[in-house]
Coordinates of C-alpha atoms in Angstrom, one line a residue:
M1 CA 21.2 33.1 40.6
T2 CA 20.2 33.6 44.3
M3 CA 21.5 31.3 46.9
T4 CA 20.5 30.9 50.6
T5 CA 22.3 29.7 53.7
H6 CA 21.5 26.6 55.5
G7 CA 20.2 28.8 58.3
D8 CA 17.7 30.5 56.0
R9 CA 16.4 27.2 54.7
R10 CA 16.0 25.8 58.3
E11 CA 14.1 29.0 59.4
G12 CA 11.8 28.7 56.4
R13 CA 11.1 25.1 57.0
E14 CA 10.3 25.7 60.7
R15 CA 7.9 28.5 59.7
R16 CA 6.2 26.2 57.3
G17 CA 6.1 23.3 59.7
S18 CA 2.5 23.7 60.6
R19 CA 1.3 23.4 57.1
R20 CA 3.8 20.8 55.8
R21 CA 2.4 17.3 55.3
S22 CA 3.1 14.2 53.4
V23 CA 1.5 14.0 50.0
G24 CA 1.0 11.2 47.5
A25 CA 3.1 11.0 44.4
A26 CA 0.4 12.1 42.1
T27 CA -0.2 15.3 44.1
V28 CA 3.1 17.0 43.3
A29 CA 3.6 15.3 39.9
M30 CA 0.4 16.7 38.4
G31 CA 2.2 19.1 36.1
M32 CA 3.8 16.4 34.2
A33 CA 1.7 16.2 31.1
G34 CA 3.3 13.1 29.7
L35 CA 2.6 11.1 32.9
L36 CA 0.1 12.6 35.4
V37 CA -2.5 15.2 34.5
A38 CA -4.8 16.5 37.1
S39 CA -7.5 18.8 38.1
A40 CA -8.1 22.5 37.2
C41 CA -9.7 25.7 38.4
T42 CA -11.8 26.8 35.5
S43 CA -13.3 30.1 36.8
T44 CA -12.6 33.1 34.6
N45 CA -11.4 36.3 36.4
D46 CA -12.3 39.2 34.2
G47 CA -12.1 41.8 37.0
A48 CA -9.1 44.0 37.9
A49 CA -6.5 43.3 40.5
G50 CA -7.7 39.8 41.3
V51 CA -11.4 40.8 41.9
A52 CA -14.1 38.7 40.3
P53 CA -16.7 40.6 38.3
G54 CA -19.5 41.6 40.7
S55 CA -17.5 40.8 43.8
S56 CA -16.0 43.1 46.4
A57 CA -12.3 43.8 46.8
P58 CA -10.4 41.3 49.0
G59 CA -10.8 42.1 52.6
S60 CA -14.1 44.0 52.3
T61 CA -16.8 42.8 54.6
A62 CA -20.6 42.9 54.9
P63 CA -22.4 43.9 58.1
G64 CA -21.5 41.5 60.9
G65 CA -18.0 41.0 59.7
L66 CA -18.8 38.5 57.0
A67 CA -17.2 38.7 53.6
E68 CA -19.5 40.0 50.9
A69 CA -18.2 37.4 48.5
P70 CA -15.8 34.4 48.5
P71 CA -12.2 35.2 47.5
A72 CA -11.6 35.2 43.7
G73 CA -8.5 33.0 44.0
V74 CA -6.0 31.4 46.3
A75 CA -3.8 33.9 48.1
P76 CA 0.0 33.5 47.9
Q77 CA 1.3 31.0 50.4
L78 CA 5.0 31.2 49.7
D79 CA 7.6 33.8 50.4
R80 CA 11.1 34.4 49.1
A81 CA 12.7 32.3 51.7
D82 CA 10.6 29.3 50.7
V83 CA 11.7 29.7 47.1
D84 CA 15.3 30.4 47.9
A85 CA 15.5 27.3 50.0
A86 CA 14.3 25.2 47.1
V87 CA 16.6 27.0 44.6
G88 CA 19.5 26.1 46.9
Q89 CA 18.8 22.4 46.3
L90 CA 18.7 22.5 42.5
D91 CA 22.3 21.9 41.8
G92 CA 22.1 18.7 43.9
F93 CA 18.9 17.6 42.2
V94 CA 20.4 18.0 38.8
D95 CA 23.7 16.4 39.6
D96 CA 22.0 13.4 41.2
T97 CA 19.6 12.9 38.3
M98 CA 22.4 13.2 35.7
A99 CA 24.6 10.7 37.6
R100 CA 21.7 8.2 37.9
T101 CA 20.6 8.4 34.3
G102 CA 23.8 9.4 32.5
V103 CA 22.0 12.0 30.4
P104 CA 24.5 14.2 28.5
G105 CA 23.1 17.7 29.2
V106 CA 20.5 19.6 31.2
A107 CA 19.5 23.2 31.7
V108 CA 17.2 24.7 34.3
A109 CA 15.7 28.1 35.0
V110 CA 13.5 29.4 37.8
V111 CA 11.5 32.7 37.9
Y112 CA 9.8 34.2 40.9
Q113 CA 7.8 37.4 41.1
D114 CA 9.2 38.6 37.7
E115 CA 12.8 37.8 38.7
V116 CA 15.1 35.1 37.3
L117 CA 16.4 33.4 40.5
Y118 CA 18.3 30.6 38.8
A119 CA 19.5 29.8 35.3
K120 CA 22.2 27.2 34.8
G121 CA 23.5 24.6 32.3
F122 CA 25.0 21.2 33.1
G123 CA 26.9 18.6 31.1
V124 CA 27.5 18.7 27.4
R125 CA 25.6 19.5 24.2
K126 CA 26.7 16.3 22.5
A127 CA 27.9 13.0 24.0
G128 CA 31.6 12.5 23.4
E129 CA 32.3 16.2 22.7
P130 CA 33.5 18.8 25.1
A131 CA 31.2 21.8 24.3
A132 CA 29.3 22.6 27.5
V133 CA 25.6 23.3 27.9
D134 CA 25.0 26.9 29.0
T135 CA 21.9 29.0 29.5
S136 CA 21.9 30.0 25.8
T137 CA 22.0 26.4 24.5
M138 CA 19.0 25.6 22.3
F139 CA 17.2 22.4 23.1
Q140 CA 14.3 20.9 21.2
L141 CA 11.2 21.5 23.3
A142 CA 9.0 18.7 22.0
S143 CA 5.4 19.3 23.3
V144 CA 6.4 22.2 25.5
S145 CA 6.1 23.9 22.0
K146 CA 2.4 23.8 22.6
S147 CA 2.7 26.1 25.6
L148 CA 4.7 28.6 23.5
G149 CA 2.3 28.1 20.7
S150 CA -0.7 29.0 22.9
S151 CA 1.0 32.3 23.6
V152 CA 1.5 32.9 19.9
V153 CA -2.2 32.3 19.1
A154 CA -3.4 34.2 22.2
S155 CA -1.4 37.2 20.9
Q156 CA -3.6 37.2 17.8
V157 CA -6.9 36.9 19.6
G158 CA -8.8 40.2 19.2
Q159 CA -6.5 41.2 16.3
G160 CA -8.4 39.3 13.6
I161 CA -9.2 35.9 15.1
A162 CA -11.3 34.7 18.1
W163 CA -11.0 31.6 20.1
D164 CA -14.4 30.4 18.9
D165 CA -13.7 31.0 15.2
P166 CA -13.9 27.9 13.1
V167 CA -10.3 27.1 12.0
R168 CA -11.5 26.2 8.5
T169 CA -12.1 29.9 8.0
Y170 CA -8.4 30.3 7.8
E171 CA -7.1 26.8 7.0
P172 CA -9.4 25.6 4.2
N173 CA -7.5 22.3 3.9
F174 CA -8.8 21.2 7.3
A175 CA -11.4 18.4 7.0
V176 CA -12.3 15.4 9.2
A177 CA -14.8 12.6 8.7
D178 CA -17.8 14.5 10.1
P179 CA -18.8 17.5 7.9
Y180 CA -20.3 19.3 10.9
V181 CA -17.0 19.1 12.8
T182 CA -15.1 20.2 9.7
E183 CA -17.1 23.4 9.6
H184 CA -17.4 24.1 13.3
A185 CA -14.2 23.0 15.0
T186 CA -12.7 26.1 16.6
F187 CA -9.2 27.1 17.8
T188 CA -10.2 26.1 21.3
D189 CA -11.5 22.7 20.1
L190 CA -8.3 21.8 18.3
M191 CA -5.9 23.3 20.8
S192 CA -7.5 21.6 23.8
H193 CA -7.7 18.2 22.1
R194 CA -11.5 17.9 22.1
S195 CA -12.1 17.8 18.3
G196 CA -12.7 14.0 18.3
L197 CA -9.6 13.2 16.3
P198 CA -7.9 10.0 17.7
D199 CA -5.0 10.1 20.1
H200 CA -1.9 11.1 18.2
G201 CA -3.7 10.7 14.9
G202 CA -1.3 11.6 12.0
D203 CA 1.9 11.0 13.9
L204 CA 2.6 7.6 12.2
L205 CA 2.2 9.4 8.8
E206 CA 4.9 11.8 9.9
D207 CA 7.2 8.8 10.6
L208 CA 6.5 7.5 7.1
G209 CA 7.8 10.8 5.5
Y210 CA 4.6 12.7 5.0
D211 CA 4.6 16.5 5.5
Y212 CA 2.0 18.8 7.0
D213 CA -0.1 19.2 3.9
D214 CA -0.1 15.5 3.2
I215 CA -1.2 14.6 6.7
V216 CA -3.9 17.3 6.9
A217 CA -5.3 15.9 3.6
K218 CA -5.6 12.4 5.2
L219 CA -7.2 13.3 8.5
D220 CA -10.7 12.8 7.1
Q221 CA -10.0 9.0 7.1
Y222 CA -9.7 8.7 10.8
P223 CA -12.8 7.7 12.8
L224 CA -13.9 10.5 15.2
A225 CA -15.0 10.3 18.8
R226 CA -17.9 12.6 20.0
F227 CA -17.1 16.2 19.2
R228 CA -16.4 18.3 22.3
D229 CA -17.2 15.3 24.5
N230 CA -13.9 13.5 24.3
Y231 CA -10.3 14.3 25.1
A232 CA -7.6 12.7 22.8
Y233 CA -4.1 14.3 22.5
S234 CA -3.7 15.4 18.9
N235 CA -0.4 17.0 17.7
Y236 CA -1.9 17.6 14.2
G237 CA -5.2 19.0 15.6
F238 CA -3.1 21.5 17.6
S239 CA -0.8 22.3 14.6
I240 CA -3.8 23.0 12.3
A241 CA -5.0 25.7 14.7
G242 CA -1.5 27.2 14.8
V243 CA -1.2 27.2 11.0
A244 CA -4.6 28.7 10.7
A245 CA -3.7 31.6 13.0
A246 CA -0.6 32.2 10.9
K247 CA -2.5 32.0 7.6
A248 CA -5.0 34.6 9.0
V249 CA -2.2 37.2 8.8
G250 CA -0.4 35.8 5.7
L251 CA 2.6 34.3 7.5
T252 CA 4.1 31.0 8.2
W253 CA 3.9 29.6 11.7
A254 CA 7.7 30.2 12.2
E255 CA 7.3 33.8 11.1
L256 CA 4.2 34.5 13.2
S257 CA 5.9 33.0 16.3
E258 CA 9.0 35.1 15.8
Q259 CA 7.1 38.3 15.2
A260 CA 4.4 37.9 17.9
I261 CA 6.4 36.3 20.8
Y262 CA 10.0 35.6 20.3
E263 CA 11.2 39.0 19.1
P264 CA 9.1 41.1 21.5
L265 CA 10.4 39.0 24.4
G266 CA 14.0 39.2 23.2
M267 CA 14.1 35.4 22.7
A268 CA 17.1 35.4 20.4
D269 CA 17.8 31.7 20.9
T270 CA 14.3 30.5 20.2
T271 CA 12.9 29.3 16.8
S272 CA 10.0 27.3 15.4
S273 CA 12.2 26.1 12.5
V274 CA 14.0 22.8 12.9
D275 CA 16.6 23.8 10.3
E276 CA 17.4 27.0 12.4
W277 CA 17.9 24.8 15.5
R278 CA 20.1 22.4 13.6
N279 CA 22.2 25.1 12.2
A280 CA 22.6 27.1 15.4
P281 CA 26.2 26.9 16.7
N282 CA 25.0 26.5 20.3
H283 CA 22.4 23.8 20.1
A284 CA 22.0 20.6 22.1
S285 CA 22.0 17.4 20.0
T286 CA 19.2 14.9 20.7
H287 CA 20.2 11.6 22.2
V288 CA 18.9 8.0 22.5
L289 CA 20.1 5.2 24.6
A290 CA 22.9 3.3 22.9
E291 CA 21.6 0.1 24.5
P292 CA 18.3 -0.5 26.3
N293 CA 18.4 -0.4 30.1
T294 CA 21.8 1.3 30.2
T295 CA 23.0 4.8 31.0
N296 CA 25.0 5.1 27.7
W297 CA 23.7 7.7 25.3
R298 CA 24.5 8.4 21.7
A299 CA 23.7 11.4 19.6
D300 CA 20.8 11.0 17.1
D301 CA 19.9 14.2 15.3
T302 CA 17.2 12.6 13.2
S303 CA 14.3 14.1 15.1
N304 CA 12.5 16.4 12.7
P305 CA 9.1 17.6 14.0
E306 CA 8.8 20.3 11.3
A307 CA 5.5 19.0 10.0
Q308 CA 3.9 19.6 13.4
S309 CA 5.8 22.7 14.3
P310 CA 3.1 24.4 16.4
A311 CA 2.7 21.3 18.5
G312 CA 6.3 20.1 18.8
G313 CA 8.7 22.0 16.6
A314 CA 10.0 24.8 18.8
S315 CA 13.5 25.0 20.2
S316 CA 14.7 27.3 22.9
S317 CA 17.2 28.0 25.7
V318 CA 16.4 28.4 29.5
D319 CA 17.4 32.1 29.3
D320 CA 14.7 32.6 26.7
M321 CA 12.2 30.3 28.4
A322 CA 12.7 32.4 31.6
R323 CA 11.6 35.5 29.7
W324 CA 8.6 33.7 28.4
M325 CA 7.6 32.4 31.9
R326 CA 7.9 36.0 33.2
M327 CA 5.4 37.1 30.6
E328 CA 3.1 34.2 31.3
L329 CA 3.1 34.9 35.1
N330 CA 2.7 38.7 34.7
G331 CA -0.6 38.9 32.8
G332 CA 1.0 39.0 29.4
Q333 CA 3.3 41.9 30.3
F334 CA 7.1 41.9 29.9
E335 CA 9.3 44.8 31.1
G336 CA 6.5 47.3 30.7
R337 CA 5.1 46.1 27.4
Q338 CA 1.8 44.3 26.9
I339 CA 2.8 41.3 24.7
V340 CA -0.4 39.3 25.0
E341 CA -3.7 40.7 26.2
P342 CA -4.5 39.5 29.8
A343 CA -7.9 38.0 28.9
A344 CA -6.5 36.0 26.0
L345 CA -3.6 34.8 28.1
Q346 CA -5.8 33.8 31.0
F347 CA -8.0 31.8 28.5
T348 CA -5.0 29.5 27.8
H349 CA -4.7 28.9 31.6
Q350 CA -8.3 27.7 32.0
A351 CA -9.6 24.2 31.6
H352 CA -11.4 23.5 28.3
A353 CA -11.3 19.7 28.1
F354 CA -12.0 17.1 30.7
A355 CA -8.9 14.9 30.2
H356 CA -9.3 12.0 32.6
P357 CA -11.7 11.3 35.5
A358 CA -10.2 10.3 38.8
T359 CA -10.0 6.6 39.3
T360 CA -9.4 6.3 43.0
P361 CA -11.2 8.0 46.0
G362 CA -9.7 11.3 46.9
A363 CA -7.8 11.7 43.6
R364 CA -8.3 14.7 41.4
D365 CA -9.8 14.8 37.9
S366 CA -7.4 16.1 35.2
F367 CA -8.0 18.8 32.6
Y368 CA -6.4 20.4 29.6
G369 CA -6.4 24.1 28.7
V370 CA -5.0 25.6 25.6
G371 CA -1.4 24.3 25.3
F372 CA -1.2 23.5 29.0
T373 CA -2.4 20.9 31.5
I374 CA -4.4 22.7 34.2
N375 CA -4.8 21.3 37.7
T376 CA -4.9 22.2 41.4
D377 CA -2.2 21.2 43.8
D378 CA -2.7 20.0 47.3
A379 CA -2.9 23.6 48.6
G380 CA -5.7 24.5 46.2
R381 CA -3.4 26.5 43.8
V382 CA -3.9 26.4 40.1
Q383 CA -0.9 24.7 38.5
V384 CA -0.3 25.4 34.8
A385 CA 2.2 23.0 33.1
H386 CA 3.3 20.9 30.2
A387 CA 5.9 18.2 29.6
G388 CA 7.5 17.3 26.3
A389 CA 9.3 14.2 25.0
F390 CA 10.7 12.8 21.8
A391 CA 11.7 9.2 21.8
L392 CA 14.4 10.4 19.4
G393 CA 16.0 12.5 22.1
A394 CA 14.3 15.3 23.9
S395 CA 12.9 15.7 27.5
T396 CA 11.3 18.9 28.7
D397 CA 9.1 20.2 31.5
V398 CA 7.6 23.6 32.4
T399 CA 5.4 24.3 35.5
L400 CA 3.9 27.6 36.6
L401 CA 2.1 28.5 39.8
P402 CA 0.4 31.7 38.7
S403 CA -0.8 32.7 42.2
E404 CA 2.7 32.6 43.5
G405 CA 4.4 34.1 40.4
L406 CA 6.6 31.0 40.3
G407 CA 7.8 29.0 37.4
I408 CA 10.4 26.3 36.6
V409 CA 11.6 25.0 33.2
V410 CA 13.9 22.0 32.8
L411 CA 15.4 21.0 29.4
A412 CA 17.3 17.8 28.7
N413 CA 18.9 16.5 25.5
S414 CA 17.9 12.9 26.0
A415 CA 15.0 10.5 25.2
P416 CA 12.4 10.5 28.0
V417 CA 13.5 8.6 31.1
G418 CA 12.0 11.1 33.6
V419 CA 14.9 13.5 33.9
A420 CA 13.1 16.8 33.3
E421 CA 10.1 15.7 35.3
T422 CA 12.2 14.4 38.2
I423 CA 14.1 17.7 38.6
S424 CA 10.9 19.7 38.4
A425 CA 9.0 17.5 40.9
Q426 CA 11.9 17.6 43.3
F427 CA 12.0 21.4 43.2
L428 CA 8.3 21.8 43.6
D429 CA 8.2 19.4 46.4
E430 CA 10.9 21.3 48.2
V431 CA 9.3 24.7 47.6
K432 CA 5.8 23.6 48.7
H433 CA 6.7 21.3 51.6
G434 CA 10.3 22.1 52.5
E435 CA 11.3 18.5 52.0
Q436 CA 11.0 15.5 49.6
T437 CA 7.8 13.7 50.2
V438 CA 8.4 11.1 47.4
D439 CA 11.5 9.4 46.0
W440 CA 10.9 11.0 42.6
G441 CA 13.7 9.4 40.6
P442 CA 12.7 5.8 40.9
F443 CA 9.0 6.6 40.8
L444 CA 9.2 8.5 37.6
T445 CA 11.6 6.1 36.0
E446 CA 9.0 3.4 36.5
Q447 CA 6.3 5.6 35.0
F448 CA 8.3 6.3 31.9
Q449 CA 9.2 2.6 31.5
M450 CA 5.5 1.9 31.4
L451 CA 5.1 4.5 28.7
V452 CA 7.9 2.9 26.7
E453 CA 6.1 -0.5 26.9
H454 CA 2.8 0.9 25.8
G455 CA 1.9 0.0 22.3
R456 CA 4.4 -2.9 22.0
S457 CA 3.1 -6.1 20.6
E458 CA 2.0 -8.8 23.0
I459 CA 3.5 -11.4 20.7
D460 CA 7.1 -12.4 21.2
Y461 CA 8.3 -12.5 17.6
A462 CA 11.7 -13.7 18.7
A463 CA 10.2 -17.0 19.7
P464 CA 8.2 -18.6 16.8
P465 CA 5.6 -21.1 18.0
A466 CA 6.5 -24.8 18.1
G467 CA 5.6 -26.4 14.8
A468 CA 5.3 -23.0 13.0
A469 CA 3.9 -23.4 9.5
A470 CA 6.2 -22.7 6.6
A471 CA 5.9 -19.6 4.5
Q472 CA 4.7 -19.5 0.9
P473 CA 7.4 -19.1 -1.8
A474 CA 8.6 -15.5 -1.9
A475 CA 6.9 -14.8 -5.2
A476 CA 3.5 -15.2 -3.4
Y477 CA 4.2 -12.1 -1.3
T478 CA 6.2 -9.8 -3.6
G479 CA 4.5 -7.0 -5.4
T480 CA 3.1 -3.5 -5.0
Y481 CA 0.3 -2.7 -2.5
T482 CA -1.5 0.4 -1.4
S483 CA -3.4 1.8 1.6
P484 CA -5.8 4.7 1.4
L485 CA -4.2 6.2 4.6
Y486 CA -0.6 5.1 4.6
G487 CA 0.0 5.2 0.8
P488 CA 2.1 2.9 -1.3
A489 CA 4.0 -0.2 -0.1
E490 CA 6.2 -2.8 -1.9
V491 CA 7.4 -6.2 -0.9
V492 CA 10.6 -7.2 -2.6
A493 CA 12.8 -10.3 -2.5
D494 CA 16.3 -9.7 -1.1
G495 CA 18.4 -12.8 -1.2
D496 CA 16.6 -15.5 0.7
G497 CA 14.4 -13.0 2.6
L498 CA 11.8 -10.3 2.0
V499 CA 11.9 -6.6 2.5
L500 CA 8.9 -4.3 3.1
K501 CA 9.2 -0.8 1.7
L502 CA 6.9 1.9 3.2
G503 CA 6.6 5.6 3.1
K504 CA 5.7 8.5 0.8
E505 CA 8.6 7.8 -1.5
L506 CA 9.0 4.1 -0.4
Q507 CA 12.1 5.4 1.4
L508 CA 11.7 3.2 4.5
R509 CA 13.2 -0.3 4.1
Y510 CA 12.3 -3.0 6.6
P511 CA 13.8 -6.5 6.3
M512 CA 11.2 -9.0 7.4
T513 CA 11.7 -12.2 9.4
H514 CA 9.3 -15.2 9.1
F515 CA 7.3 -16.0 12.1
D516 CA 4.5 -18.5 11.4
G517 CA 2.7 -19.3 8.2
D518 CA 1.9 -16.1 6.3
T519 CA 3.0 -13.9 9.2
F520 CA 6.3 -12.0 9.3
W521 CA 7.7 -9.3 11.5
F522 CA 10.1 -6.4 11.4
E523 CA 11.7 -3.9 13.8
T524 CA 9.9 -0.5 13.7
S525 CA 11.8 2.8 13.6
G526 CA 11.1 6.5 14.0
E527 CA 9.6 8.6 16.7
N528 CA 6.7 6.2 17.2
A529 CA 8.7 3.0 17.1
V530 CA 7.2 0.2 19.2
G531 CA 9.8 -2.6 18.8
P532 CA 8.9 -5.7 16.7
T533 CA 5.6 -5.6 14.9
G534 CA 3.8 -8.2 12.7
V535 CA 2.9 -8.3 9.0
S536 CA 0.1 -10.7 8.3
F537 CA -0.6 -11.6 4.7
T538 CA -3.9 -12.7 3.3
V539 CA -3.2 -15.4 0.7
T540 CA -5.7 -16.7 -1.9
E541 CA -4.9 -19.5 -4.3
G542 CA -1.2 -19.1 -3.6
M543 CA -1.0 -15.3 -4.1
A544 CA -1.1 -12.6 -1.4
T545 CA -4.0 -10.2 -2.0
A546 CA -3.3 -8.0 1.1
F547 CA -1.3 -7.6 4.2
T548 CA -1.9 -5.9 7.6
V549 CA 0.9 -4.1 9.6
E550 CA 0.2 -4.6 13.3
Y551 CA 1.4 -1.3 14.7
L552 CA -0.4 0.7 11.9
D553 CA -3.7 -1.1 12.6
T554 CA -4.7 0.1 16.0
L555 CA -7.7 1.9 14.4
G556 CA -8.3 -0.8 11.8
L557 CA -6.6 1.2 9.1
G558 CA -3.4 -0.7 8.6
T559 CA -4.3 -3.0 5.7
F560 CA -2.6 -2.7 2.3
T561 CA -4.2 -4.3 -0.7
R562 CA -2.3 -5.5 -3.8
S563 CA -2.4 -3.0 -6.6

């Protein structure tokens, strides 16, 4: 870890004074995939040494002193003093964020120009236990798994698969509602979230106990948006592409990841197997808040993203992630070995899906590449990033500035409250501007609170309406039901109340509380829990013929009929 003196930092800031300016919150936060996604530079540089095909080398001029062609990219604007100054602030950023949020453990690494400048662990692996986080501690990565997964698939491009190959060639179980999309959706389509599958389609099935094969078999029931003309974040779309790449060489996803990326990079503390993470002696437990709106955390190791391993099932340490960042920032090379071909790696750093148009004047549009958000910062530099979050206890963030050879990764063992994103944003603000231009902690806490509230019912089930109608006798509702998408369900009597049983093996048991007439409610659980949700029965001649579960019905697919 390299440290700098206060004098070094002051000199660097004075040198940068002429270009430092205040920026809006969204400008620096653009790399945070879970919150703010922004614009991208999509040009492909297939030439050597940063020279675009058909253009002259940097600095060459035409007669009259004019450049023969525009520059192929943004020139580096930072130097070592800039980065050292920001690195010198990291301990304080982490300490302050942990004190404010109470999160049990954090680890951070920074690489610059193929050198690890900073790697450090803070706090403990599990609340209430003394084992400390270090730079080898394995954290669940959540959706930062997609960024590692993009490297895995890129390593196979040109060795049997191509980005524009239909995934069904290798994963014959893939099928969606439109036969054309089934036959033509490519690795790029699925890994850049432009297949037309709905946002997070399949995730609720995972909560109900269905595995990868079960979920893939049900994807053809989801309504599709326009193919290649719509961005919707799809964990299972991405995972299908990863599995297809593995099947192309006769391996599982975990095996391919190990052989293609983890082993060549010496990432001994990285795995795409949830069981391996859970059984590792030095792993960080996942944590959830013991009570809402507090800073008290409790361990909850129920998070199991095995079914969507390419999209969310990797675990790693900051030492290992630093090795991976070095490879990503060095054209696919690591310590003299070419791990991923440069063109295949660069393809993952390009925009392939138009994620969100700007909604205010002067703001930037946002894009998605292959396993990364791709945007430009306020200085015109391409920023390649991804964030990850599990409501059941993981918070991660990685941001790369390829033109500067700079990368930061932050891993936290807590549900998302903005910890990883705050530390990353503070560091990037410091390195780019020499100061904090936004009070990142409160700003990002508010953004995450908005995400937590998203999807919650607008009905206050704790306050039944005045004059609420009585329910039917329990026998009117009890019985077995089924949904084409969500499978079997059962309503059973339990004392004076009713219990709803859901899931592949009916293993989930939800006591229901009466609300009004034939409507009840229960408290949701799992990674995609949204608090209280309603169950509305359709009753004909004193007998329920169907019921609809509110939080399962956002696409009109949440109705179960009596069987």
